[in-house]
Amino acid sequence: MAFLRLFSILAILAMVNASEYDDSTCYSHTCPKVEKISKKITEKFIKDDPTLAPGLLRILFHDCIVRGCDASVLIDPTPSNNATEKDTVPNSTLRGFQVVDAIKAELEQECPGVVSCADVLSLAARDAIVAINGPWWNVPLGRKDGKISLASEALANIPSPFSNITVLKQNFAAVGLTPKDLVVLSAAHTIGIGHCFLIQRRLYNFTGKGDTDPSIDPSYAAELKEKCPKVVGDFKTFVPMDFITPTTFDENYFGIVAKNKGLFQSDAALLNDETTKNYIYTQIYTQGASFIGKDFAESMEKLIQIGILTGDQGEVRKICGAVNGY
Ligand code: HEM
């Protein structure tokens, strides 16, 4: 009997603890309109500029892979920490911070000090992808914001477009993501852009002898060379990553990669591993394949759980660009 009572107490305690994070209704008393506000503001921004959807999704990925999904990527440099994650080369082309800031500002009016920037970023990315008719995934709420943001950690952990498959698998495994997650999430490159400066070497000086990466389809390499001329110091010109349907969240990425037309070495590298390669071919050749309907959402739900902070492990920032009390 005593054992049963102890068991029920433990079960209740476990539920309370889990509800801090796992329960999507965690703001139901403190900020019931949170999802509605996020959706409304995100939809407005996306209507004006649909290209912010890939931008937001990429911010979320870059947040979660460094120190977990704690909004550390949003912190601006300050005199006391002049090298935050945001202030690094891999994060220099992130886009969409204004959407997160606008949602946060309205939430601070509605329910001050309640909803974390980490939750806002997760919601904004999901709502943005849904707003361009992409897949929906569940976003559990209640995580806290981190107080640490280090450029060195962004440089060490954000996967490079020049990486080979071994390194990419290591980057993902380090945060508990599998090779399947790697190929599924990389297919986010079905939307959005890549800057020419990131493929200069691939196009014009792959091994230091003025050559082109032999793994790129020659006709695609020629097209890319037209759009991305050989220049030094151009950080503005860009090309779509999915040149067939650049703004549609679809499964075209797999066909593109299989035809050696992936934009980055990291996209092409997915053909160099049995699991990732088989996934690509399964998506291409199976009718009603699982990427859109199931896999992307499942891998996103894993991504947004990485290293979350709850309770006293973090804070709810007042503004997303700075830790409280700065
Ligand atoms: C596997 C390793 C990955 C590498 C090496 C990589 C690298 C890159 C690079 C270099 C760009 C171009 C950025 C620019 O030129 O502005 C880019 C864009 C993008 N990436 Fe990735 N990425 C990876 C995985 C992911 C994942 C997991 C996601 C999301 C789940 C993602 C989402 C995006 C999106 C949506 C864009 C377009 C951004 C925009 O249009 O502004 N990427 N990625």
CSV table of C-alpha atoms and ligand atoms in Angstrom, one decimal:
chain,number,residue,atom,x,y,z
A,1,MET,CA,0.0,0.0,0.0
A,2,ALA,CA,2.8,2.4,1.0
A,3,PHE,CA,4.6,1.4,-2.1
A,4,LEU,CA,1.6,2.2,-4.2
A,5,ARG,CA,1.2,5.6,-2.5
A,6,LEU,CA,4.9,6.4,-3.1
A,7,PHE,CA,4.5,5.2,-6.7
A,8,SER,CA,1.5,7.6,-7.3
A,9,ILE,CA,3.4,10.5,-5.8
A,10,LEU,CA,6.4,9.8,-8.0
A,11,ALA,CA,4.1,9.6,-11.0
A,12,ILE,CA,2.5,12.9,-10.3
A,13,LEU,CA,5.8,14.6,-9.7
A,14,ALA,CA,7.1,13.2,-13.0
A,15,MET,CA,4.0,14.7,-14.7
A,16,VAL,CA,4.5,18.1,-13.1
A,17,ASN,CA,8.1,18.1,-14.2
A,18,ALA,CA,7.3,17.1,-17.7
A,19,SER,CA,4.5,19.7,-17.9
A,20,GLU,CA,7.2,22.4,-17.5
A,21,TYR,CA,8.2,21.6,-21.0
A,22,ASP,CA,6.3,18.9,-22.8
A,23,ASP,CA,2.8,20.4,-22.5
A,24,SER,CA,1.9,22.6,-25.4
A,25,THR,CA,-0.7,24.2,-23.2
A,26,CYS,CA,1.9,25.4,-20.7
A,27,TYR,CA,1.0,29.0,-21.4
A,28,SER,CA,-2.8,28.3,-21.3
A,29,HIS,CA,-3.2,30.4,-18.1
A,30,THR,CA,-0.2,32.7,-18.4
A,31,CYS,CA,-0.4,33.6,-22.1
A,32,PRO,CA,-3.2,31.8,-23.9
A,33,LYS,CA,-2.8,33.7,-27.1
A,34,VAL,CA,0.8,32.8,-27.7
A,35,GLU,CA,0.3,30.5,-30.7
A,36,LYS,CA,-2.3,32.8,-32.2
A,37,ILE,CA,-0.1,35.9,-32.0
A,38,SER,CA,2.9,34.0,-33.4
A,39,LYS,CA,0.9,32.7,-36.3
A,40,LYS,CA,-0.7,36.1,-37.1
A,41,ILE,CA,2.5,38.0,-37.1
A,42,THR,CA,4.5,35.4,-38.9
A,43,GLU,CA,1.8,35.1,-41.6
A,44,LYS,CA,1.9,38.9,-42.1
A,45,PHE,CA,5.6,38.9,-42.6
A,46,ILE,CA,5.6,35.9,-44.9
A,47,LYS,CA,2.8,37.4,-47.0
A,48,ASP,CA,5.0,40.4,-47.6
A,49,ASP,CA,8.2,38.4,-48.1
A,50,PRO,CA,7.9,34.6,-48.5
A,51,THR,CA,11.7,34.3,-48.6
A,52,LEU,CA,11.7,34.9,-44.9
A,53,ALA,CA,10.4,31.4,-44.4
A,54,PRO,CA,13.7,29.7,-45.3
A,55,GLY,CA,15.5,32.4,-43.3
A,56,LEU,CA,13.6,31.6,-40.1
A,57,LEU,CA,14.0,27.8,-40.5
A,58,ARG,CA,17.8,28.3,-40.9
A,59,ILE,CA,18.0,30.5,-37.8
A,60,LEU,CA,16.3,27.8,-35.8
A,61,PHE,CA,18.7,25.1,-37.1
A,62,HIS,CA,21.7,27.3,-36.2
A,63,ASP,CA,20.3,27.9,-32.8
A,64,CYS,CA,19.5,24.3,-31.9
A,65,ILE,CA,22.8,22.9,-33.1
A,66,VAL,CA,24.8,25.2,-30.9
A,67,ARG,CA,24.2,24.8,-27.2
A,68,GLY,CA,20.6,23.5,-27.9
A,69,CYS,CA,17.5,25.4,-28.7
A,70,ASP,CA,18.0,28.3,-26.2
A,71,ALA,CA,17.8,31.3,-28.5
A,72,SER,CA,21.6,31.9,-28.0
A,73,VAL,CA,21.9,32.7,-31.7
A,74,LEU,CA,19.7,35.7,-31.3
A,75,ILE,CA,22.0,37.5,-28.8
A,76,ASP,CA,23.7,40.6,-30.2
A,77,PRO,CA,27.4,41.4,-29.4
A,78,THR,CA,27.9,43.8,-26.5
A,79,PRO,CA,31.1,45.4,-25.1
A,80,SER,CA,31.2,42.6,-22.4
A,81,ASN,CA,30.7,39.8,-25.0
A,82,ASN,CA,31.8,41.1,-28.3
A,83,ALA,CA,31.9,37.7,-30.0
A,84,THR,CA,28.4,36.1,-29.9
A,85,GLU,CA,27.2,33.3,-32.1
A,86,LYS,CA,25.4,35.8,-34.3
A,87,ASP,CA,28.6,37.6,-35.1
A,88,THR,CA,30.2,34.7,-37.0
A,89,VAL,CA,30.6,33.9,-40.7
A,90,PRO,CA,28.1,31.0,-40.7
A,91,ASN,CA,25.5,33.2,-39.1
A,92,SER,CA,26.4,36.3,-41.2
A,93,THR,CA,23.7,35.5,-43.8
A,94,LEU,CA,20.9,34.6,-41.4
A,95,ARG,CA,17.6,36.4,-42.2
A,96,GLY,CA,14.3,36.9,-40.4
A,97,PHE,CA,15.3,38.2,-37.0
A,98,GLN,CA,12.8,41.0,-37.4
A,99,VAL,CA,9.9,38.4,-37.3
A,100,VAL,CA,11.1,37.0,-34.0
A,101,ASP,CA,11.5,40.5,-32.6
A,102,ALA,CA,8.0,41.5,-33.7
A,103,ILE,CA,6.3,38.5,-32.2
A,104,LYS,CA,8.3,38.9,-28.9
A,105,ALA,CA,7.3,42.6,-28.7
A,106,GLU,CA,3.6,41.8,-29.1
A,107,LEU,CA,3.9,39.0,-26.5
A,108,GLU,CA,5.6,41.3,-24.1
A,109,GLN,CA,2.6,43.7,-24.4
A,110,GLU,CA,0.1,40.8,-24.0
A,111,CYS,CA,1.9,38.8,-21.2
A,112,PRO,CA,5.1,40.4,-20.1
A,113,GLY,CA,8.0,38.1,-19.1
A,114,VAL,CA,6.2,34.9,-19.9
A,115,VAL,CA,7.2,33.5,-23.3
A,116,SER,CA,10.8,32.7,-24.0
A,117,CYS,CA,12.6,33.8,-27.2
A,118,ALA,CA,13.5,30.1,-27.7
A,119,ASP,CA,9.7,29.3,-27.9
A,120,VAL,CA,9.1,32.3,-30.1
A,121,LEU,CA,11.8,31.2,-32.6
A,122,SER,CA,10.5,27.6,-32.7
A,123,LEU,CA,7.0,28.8,-33.3
A,124,ALA,CA,7.9,31.4,-35.9
A,125,ALA,CA,10.0,28.9,-38.0
A,126,ARG,CA,7.1,26.3,-37.9
A,127,ASP,CA,4.4,28.9,-38.7
A,128,ALA,CA,6.6,30.4,-41.5
A,129,ILE,CA,7.0,27.0,-43.2
A,130,VAL,CA,3.3,26.3,-42.8
A,131,ALA,CA,2.5,29.7,-44.3
A,132,ILE,CA,4.3,28.7,-47.5
A,133,ASN,CA,2.3,25.4,-47.6
A,134,GLY,CA,5.1,23.3,-46.1
A,135,PRO,CA,4.7,20.6,-43.5
A,136,TRP,CA,3.5,21.2,-39.9
A,137,TRP,CA,5.2,19.9,-36.8
A,138,ASN,CA,4.4,20.0,-33.2
A,139,VAL,CA,6.2,22.7,-31.1
A,140,PRO,CA,6.2,21.9,-27.3
A,141,LEU,CA,6.4,25.1,-25.4
A,142,GLY,CA,7.8,26.2,-22.1
A,143,ARG,CA,11.6,26.2,-22.7
A,144,LYS,CA,13.8,28.9,-21.3
A,145,ASP,CA,16.4,31.2,-22.9
A,146,GLY,CA,20.1,30.7,-22.4
A,147,LYS,CA,22.4,33.4,-21.1
A,148,ILE,CA,25.6,32.3,-22.9
A,149,SER,CA,26.4,32.9,-26.6
A,150,LEU,CA,29.9,32.3,-27.9
A,151,ALA,CA,31.2,32.8,-31.4
A,152,SER,CA,33.7,30.0,-30.9
A,153,GLU,CA,30.8,27.5,-30.3
A,154,ALA,CA,29.0,28.6,-33.5
A,155,LEU,CA,32.2,28.1,-35.5
A,156,ALA,CA,32.9,24.7,-34.0
A,157,ASN,CA,29.4,23.3,-34.3
A,158,ILE,CA,27.5,24.7,-37.3
A,159,PRO,CA,28.1,22.3,-40.2
A,160,SER,CA,30.1,23.8,-43.1
A,161,PRO,CA,29.0,23.7,-46.7
A,162,PHE,CA,32.5,22.3,-47.5
A,163,SER,CA,32.2,19.3,-45.2
A,164,ASN,CA,32.3,15.7,-46.3
A,165,ILE,CA,29.8,13.1,-45.2
A,166,THR,CA,31.9,11.8,-42.2
A,167,VAL,CA,32.1,15.3,-40.7
A,168,LEU,CA,28.4,16.0,-41.3
A,169,LYS,CA,27.4,12.8,-39.6
A,170,GLN,CA,29.6,13.7,-36.7
A,171,ASN,CA,28.1,17.2,-36.4
A,172,PHE,CA,24.6,15.7,-36.3
A,173,ALA,CA,25.5,12.8,-34.0
A,174,ALA,CA,27.0,15.3,-31.5
A,175,VAL,CA,23.5,16.5,-30.9
A,176,GLY,CA,21.7,13.1,-31.0
A,177,LEU,CA,20.6,13.3,-34.7
A,178,THR,CA,21.0,10.3,-37.0
A,179,PRO,CA,22.1,10.0,-40.6
A,180,LYS,CA,18.4,9.8,-41.5
A,181,ASP,CA,17.8,13.1,-39.7
A,182,LEU,CA,20.8,14.5,-41.6
A,183,VAL,CA,19.4,13.7,-45.0
A,184,VAL,CA,15.8,14.6,-44.1
A,185,LEU,CA,16.7,18.0,-42.5
A,186,SER,CA,19.2,18.8,-45.3
A,187,ALA,CA,16.2,18.6,-47.6
A,188,ALA,CA,15.2,22.0,-46.1
A,189,HIS,CA,17.4,23.2,-48.9
A,190,THR,CA,14.4,22.7,-51.1
A,191,ILE,CA,13.7,26.3,-50.4
A,192,GLY,CA,16.0,29.3,-49.9
A,193,ILE,CA,19.2,30.7,-51.3
A,194,GLY,CA,22.9,30.1,-51.2
A,195,HIS,CA,25.4,32.9,-51.7
A,196,CYS,CA,27.9,32.7,-54.6
A,197,PHE,CA,30.9,33.3,-52.4
A,198,LEU,CA,30.3,29.9,-50.8
A,199,ILE,CA,30.7,28.1,-54.1
A,200,GLN,CA,33.5,30.1,-55.6
A,201,ARG,CA,36.1,27.4,-54.7
A,202,ARG,CA,33.8,24.6,-55.8
A,203,LEU,CA,33.4,26.3,-59.2
A,204,TYR,CA,36.8,27.8,-59.9
A,205,ASN,CA,39.6,26.4,-57.8
A,206,PHE,CA,38.5,23.2,-56.3
A,207,THR,CA,41.9,21.6,-55.7
A,208,GLY,CA,43.9,24.8,-56.1
A,209,LYS,CA,44.6,24.2,-59.8
A,210,GLY,CA,41.8,26.4,-61.3
A,211,ASP,CA,39.5,23.4,-61.6
A,212,THR,CA,35.8,22.7,-60.9
A,213,ASP,CA,34.5,20.1,-58.4
A,214,PRO,CA,34.2,17.0,-60.6
A,215,SER,CA,31.2,15.8,-58.6
A,216,ILE,CA,29.0,18.7,-60.0
A,217,ASP,CA,27.0,17.9,-63.2
A,218,PRO,CA,29.0,19.8,-65.9
A,219,SER,CA,25.9,21.6,-67.4
A,220,TYR,CA,24.9,22.7,-63.9
A,221,ALA,CA,28.4,23.9,-63.2
A,222,ALA,CA,28.3,26.0,-66.4
A,223,GLU,CA,24.9,27.5,-65.3
A,224,LEU,CA,26.2,28.3,-61.9
A,225,LYS,CA,29.3,30.0,-63.4
A,226,GLU,CA,27.1,32.3,-65.3
A,227,LYS,CA,25.1,33.3,-62.3
A,228,CYS,CA,28.1,33.3,-60.0
A,229,PRO,CA,31.0,34.9,-61.9
A,230,LYS,CA,34.6,34.4,-60.6
A,231,VAL,CA,35.0,37.4,-58.3
A,232,VAL,CA,36.6,38.1,-55.0
A,233,GLY,CA,34.7,40.0,-52.3
A,234,ASP,CA,31.2,39.7,-53.6
A,235,PHE,CA,29.1,38.7,-50.6
A,236,LYS,CA,25.8,39.7,-52.1
A,237,THR,CA,25.0,37.6,-55.2
A,238,PHE,CA,23.1,34.4,-54.5
A,239,VAL,CA,21.3,31.6,-56.3
A,240,PRO,CA,18.3,29.4,-55.4
A,241,MET,CA,19.3,26.1,-53.8
A,242,ASP,CA,16.4,24.3,-55.6
A,243,PHE,CA,16.6,25.8,-59.1
A,244,ILE,CA,13.4,24.0,-60.2
A,245,THR,CA,10.9,25.1,-57.5
A,246,PRO,CA,12.9,27.5,-55.3
A,247,THR,CA,10.0,28.7,-53.2
A,248,THR,CA,8.0,25.5,-52.8
A,249,PHE,CA,8.6,23.1,-49.9
A,250,ASP,CA,8.7,19.9,-51.9
A,251,GLU,CA,10.8,16.8,-52.4
A,252,ASN,CA,12.7,18.1,-55.5
A,253,TYR,CA,15.8,18.4,-53.4
A,254,PHE,CA,16.3,14.6,-53.6
A,255,GLY,CA,16.1,14.6,-57.4
A,256,ILE,CA,18.5,17.5,-57.6
A,257,VAL,CA,21.1,15.9,-55.4
A,258,ALA,CA,20.8,12.6,-57.2
A,259,LYS,CA,21.5,14.3,-60.5
A,260,ASN,CA,24.7,15.9,-59.0
A,261,LYS,CA,23.1,19.3,-58.9
A,262,GLY,CA,23.2,19.9,-55.2
A,263,LEU,CA,24.5,23.4,-54.6
A,264,PHE,CA,27.0,22.7,-51.8
A,265,GLN,CA,29.6,20.0,-51.2
A,266,SER,CA,27.5,19.1,-48.1
A,267,ASP,CA,24.5,18.5,-50.3
A,268,ALA,CA,26.5,16.3,-52.8
A,269,ALA,CA,28.1,14.5,-49.9
A,270,LEU,CA,24.7,12.8,-49.0
A,271,LEU,CA,25.4,10.5,-51.9
A,272,ASN,CA,28.5,9.1,-50.2
A,273,ASP,CA,26.8,7.2,-47.4
A,274,GLU,CA,24.6,4.2,-47.8
A,275,THR,CA,21.8,5.4,-45.4
A,276,THR,CA,21.5,8.9,-46.8
A,277,LYS,CA,21.9,7.8,-50.4
A,278,ASN,CA,19.2,5.1,-50.0
A,279,TYR,CA,16.9,7.6,-48.4
A,280,ILE,CA,17.4,9.9,-51.4
A,281,TYR,CA,16.6,7.2,-53.9
A,282,THR,CA,13.6,5.9,-51.9
A,283,GLN,CA,12.1,9.4,-51.9
A,284,ILE,CA,12.6,9.7,-55.6
A,285,TYR,CA,11.3,6.3,-56.6
A,286,THR,CA,8.5,5.6,-54.1
A,287,GLN,CA,5.1,6.9,-54.8
A,288,GLY,CA,3.8,9.0,-51.9
A,289,ALA,CA,7.2,8.9,-50.2
A,290,SER,CA,7.4,9.9,-46.6
A,291,PHE,CA,9.5,13.1,-46.6
A,292,ILE,CA,6.7,15.7,-46.8
A,293,GLY,CA,4.0,13.7,-44.9
A,294,LYS,CA,6.0,12.4,-42.0
A,295,ASP,CA,9.8,12.4,-42.0
A,296,PHE,CA,10.4,16.2,-42.0
A,297,ALA,CA,8.1,16.8,-39.1
A,298,GLU,CA,9.6,13.9,-37.1
A,299,SER,CA,13.1,15.2,-37.6
A,300,MET,CA,12.1,18.8,-36.8
A,301,GLU,CA,10.5,17.6,-33.6
A,302,LYS,CA,13.8,16.0,-32.6
A,303,LEU,CA,15.8,19.1,-33.6
A,304,ILE,CA,13.7,21.4,-31.5
A,305,GLN,CA,14.2,19.3,-28.4
A,306,ILE,CA,18.0,19.5,-28.4
A,307,GLY,CA,19.4,20.8,-25.2
A,308,ILE,CA,16.3,22.7,-24.1
A,309,LEU,CA,16.5,24.6,-20.8
A,310,THR,CA,13.7,24.5,-18.3
A,311,GLY,CA,12.9,26.0,-14.9
A,312,ASP,CA,15.9,27.7,-13.4
A,313,GLN,CA,18.3,26.6,-16.1
A,314,GLY,CA,17.5,29.7,-18.1
A,315,GLU,CA,15.4,32.9,-18.1
A,316,VAL,CA,12.7,34.5,-20.2
A,317,ARG,CA,14.5,37.4,-22.0
A,318,LYS,CA,12.7,40.7,-22.2
A,319,ILE,CA,14.1,41.3,-25.6
A,320,CYS,CA,15.5,38.5,-27.8
A,321,GLY,CA,18.8,40.3,-28.7
A,322,ALA,CA,20.1,40.6,-25.1
A,323,VAL,CA,20.2,38.7,-21.9
A,324,ASN,CA,18.2,40.3,-19.0
A,325,GLY,CA,20.0,42.8,-17.0
A,326,TYR,CA,22.6,43.5,-19.6
B,1,HEM,C1,23.7,19.4,-43.1
B,1,HEM,C2,24.4,20.5,-42.9
B,1,HEM,C3,24.1,21.8,-43.5
B,1,HEM,C4,24.9,22.7,-44.1
B,1,HEM,C5,26.4,22.5,-44.3
B,1,HEM,C6,24.1,23.8,-44.5
B,1,HEM,C7,24.7,24.9,-45.1
B,1,HEM,C8,23.9,26.0,-45.6
B,1,HEM,C9,24.4,27.1,-46.3
B,1,HEM,C10,25.9,27.4,-46.6
B,1,HEM,C11,23.4,27.8,-46.7
B,1,HEM,C12,23.4,29.1,-47.6
B,1,HEM,C13,23.3,30.3,-46.8
B,1,HEM,C14,23.5,31.6,-47.5
B,1,HEM,O1,24.3,31.6,-48.5
B,1,HEM,O2,22.9,32.6,-47.2
B,1,HEM,C15,22.2,27.2,-46.2
B,1,HEM,C16,20.9,27.7,-46.4
B,1,HEM,C17,19.8,27.2,-45.8
B,1,HEM,N1,19.8,26.1,-44.9
B,1,HEM,FE1,21.3,24.9,-44.6
B,1,HEM,N2,22.8,23.6,-44.1
B,1,HEM,C18,22.7,22.4,-43.5
B,1,HEM,C19,21.6,21.9,-42.9
B,1,HEM,C20,20.4,22.6,-42.8
B,1,HEM,C21,19.3,22.2,-42.0
B,1,HEM,C22,19.4,21.0,-41.1
B,1,HEM,C23,18.3,23.1,-42.2
B,1,HEM,C24,17.0,23.2,-41.5
B,1,HEM,C25,16.4,22.2,-41.0
B,1,HEM,C26,18.8,24.0,-43.1
B,1,HEM,C27,18.1,25.1,-43.6
B,1,HEM,C28,18.5,26.0,-44.5
B,1,HEM,C29,17.7,26.9,-45.2
B,1,HEM,C30,16.2,27.0,-45.1
B,1,HEM,C31,18.5,27.7,-46.0
B,1,HEM,C32,18.1,28.9,-46.9
B,1,HEM,C33,18.3,30.2,-46.1
B,1,HEM,C34,17.9,31.4,-46.7
B,1,HEM,O3,17.2,31.4,-47.8
B,1,HEM,O4,18.2,32.5,-46.2
B,1,HEM,N3,20.1,23.7,-43.5
B,1,HEM,N4,22.5,26.1,-45.5
